[in-house]
Amino acid sequence: MDLMEKIVALCKRRGFVYPGSEIYGGLQGFYDYGPLGIEMKNNLKRLWWKWMTIKHENIVGIDGAIITNPTVWEASGHVKSFVDPLSECKKCHRRFKFDDLKENKCPVCAGELTEPRTYNILVPTQLGVIEGEKIQAYLRGEACQTIYLDYKNVLDSTRLKIPFGICQIGKAFRNEVTPGNFLFRQREFEQWDLQWFCHPSELEKWFEFWKKERMDWYKGLFSHPENLDFFEHSKLAHYAKKAFDIQYTPSPFDGRELEGIHWRGDWDLSRHSEYSGQDLSYTDPETQEKYTPNIIETSGGVDRTFLFLLLDAYVEEKERVVLKLNPKVAPYKVAVFPLLANKPDLVNKARKIYEDLKPNFMTAWDDRGNIGKRYYSQDEIGTPWCVTVDYQTLKDNTVTVRDRDTTKQERLPVDKLCSYFQNYLK
Ligand code: GAP
């Protein structure tokens, strides 16, 4: 099994991620997060929100609708430009992304290929119940559009002044031609976006600022920060004037991008102003200068970050598999065990410690099998600390705390446990 197969299997076996609609044979490009996956994903989203929104005086959040007025996608350029050129095999009629083809013949049956034609990857949907009166809308192809739609409302309902930012974490949908590589390319996925509104003369400065800020955030999360770097795009999306990816190498498949930092200039607000007929310009309250704010965007994939963090953390050491996840990201922070499951004194004491820790941290309880197996089971899901209650605990109220990465154990007083773990999770 290669690394990716191991991660996919572990995700399913331990409840991180399941294939979507599996009992019906699945649906390509859709996944469900299980009990451990949702904890890890929520941890990531909370960390992102804190770093990007709560920490900043001039950044606020929104949660926009998935379906918007369809004109939004004409204004945004997606109806015309959100396209992939595809070639079709004349023999087996499979379609392939033209950019992915290495030679001019069908990679499956070696048949002759048609000239590439473009296909739009927005996901259409219909609204209304009466046939003939239904309107066609789209599931949003990128989460950020609702930020532009709400930009004026945010300005009017807060005391923000340029420069300022609006953040959002939310779903996006794309009819990807080649969904695959597990969470890397899905048809339904989640993005975390910052749209930073600034004066055109300050674009360069803020572009560099946000590039660094985003890289620092990712480096603080990964076990191998040295594997993260920037990739500068020469082929740009229709809205971008300059674009860098934050990427993770080595990736076990063809794809490394976690996040894009995009110089969007005044494209978005100018287009929405033109298509909606609304004035979306900004007047500086001090100088009275009127202008269309320019935008720097940081747009990352929650699912891709999740996937790369698992790939980055996975280690096989002798007989154990360990996810060396940052404790802040790990689904469970601590697991509590009684040394022996058939000794009521030990079980009751361990239960009490478990109940006391639980309101503060995601805490697991395990009294199955032997201690060694319980440790391995927690290692495999990345739990940073295991607390064992033994006979000495009953005498002096201390427990052993076993560190996931070093496997070393130390004895700590029960009343120091909370502050000990909290220290790492700050
Ligand atoms: N608003 C800009 C925008 O959407 P993008 O580069 O197309 O830019 C941003 O997407 C991020 O969203 C990517 O860096 C990636 O992490 C994530 N993403 C894009 N398409 C995805 C897909 N099909 N599956 C999972 N994540 C995806």
CSV table of C-alpha atoms and ligand atoms in Angstrom, one decimal, residues 142 144 174 176 183-186 189 191 239 257-260 262 264 297 299-301 304, ligand 1:
chain,number,residue,atom,x,y,z
A,142,GLU,CA,-16.2,29.9,-5.0
A,144,CYS,CA,-15.8,34.5,-1.8
A,174,ARG,CA,-17.5,22.5,-8.9
A,176,GLU,CA,-14.6,18.9,-11.6
A,183,LEU,CA,-10.1,15.0,-0.5
A,184,PHE,CA,-7.8,16.9,-2.9
A,185,ARG,CA,-10.2,17.4,-5.8
A,186,GLN,CA,-13.8,17.1,-4.8
A,189,PHE,CA,-15.5,21.2,-0.6
A,191,GLN,CA,-12.9,27.1,1.5
A,239,TYR,CA,-9.8,37.7,-12.1
A,257,GLU,CA,-1.8,23.4,-3.7
A,258,LEU,CA,-3.4,24.2,-0.3
A,259,GLU,CA,-4.2,27.9,-0.7
A,260,GLY,CA,-4.0,30.7,-3.3
A,262,HIS,CA,-4.6,36.3,-5.3
A,264,ARG,CA,-7.8,40.5,-7.6
A,297,GLU,CA,-7.6,37.4,-1.4
A,299,SER,CA,-8.4,31.4,-0.4
A,300,GLY,CA,-7.5,28.0,1.0
A,301,GLY,CA,-9.0,24.6,1.1
A,304,ARG,CA,-6.9,19.9,1.4
B,1,GAP,N1,-11.8,32.4,-4.6
B,1,GAP,C1,-10.6,31.9,-5.3
B,1,GAP,C2,-10.7,30.5,-5.5
B,1,GAP,O1,-11.7,29.8,-5.3
B,1,GAP,P1,-9.1,28.5,-6.1
B,1,GAP,O2,-7.6,28.4,-6.3
B,1,GAP,O3,-10.0,28.0,-7.2
B,1,GAP,O4,-9.4,30.0,-5.8
B,1,GAP,C3,-9.0,28.1,-3.6
B,1,GAP,O5,-9.6,27.8,-4.8
B,1,GAP,C4,-8.7,26.8,-2.8
B,1,GAP,O6,-9.8,26.0,-2.7
B,1,GAP,C5,-7.6,26.0,-3.4
B,1,GAP,O7,-6.3,26.4,-3.1
B,1,GAP,C6,-7.9,24.6,-2.8
B,1,GAP,O8,-7.3,24.5,-1.6
B,1,GAP,C7,-9.4,24.7,-2.7
B,1,GAP,N2,-10.0,23.9,-3.8
B,1,GAP,C8,-10.3,24.3,-5.0
B,1,GAP,N3,-10.9,23.4,-5.7
B,1,GAP,C9,-11.0,22.3,-4.9
B,1,GAP,C10,-11.6,21.0,-5.1
B,1,GAP,N4,-12.1,20.6,-6.2
B,1,GAP,N5,-11.6,20.2,-4.1
B,1,GAP,C11,-11.0,20.5,-2.9
B,1,GAP,N6,-10.5,21.7,-2.7
B,1,GAP,C12,-10.5,22.6,-3.7
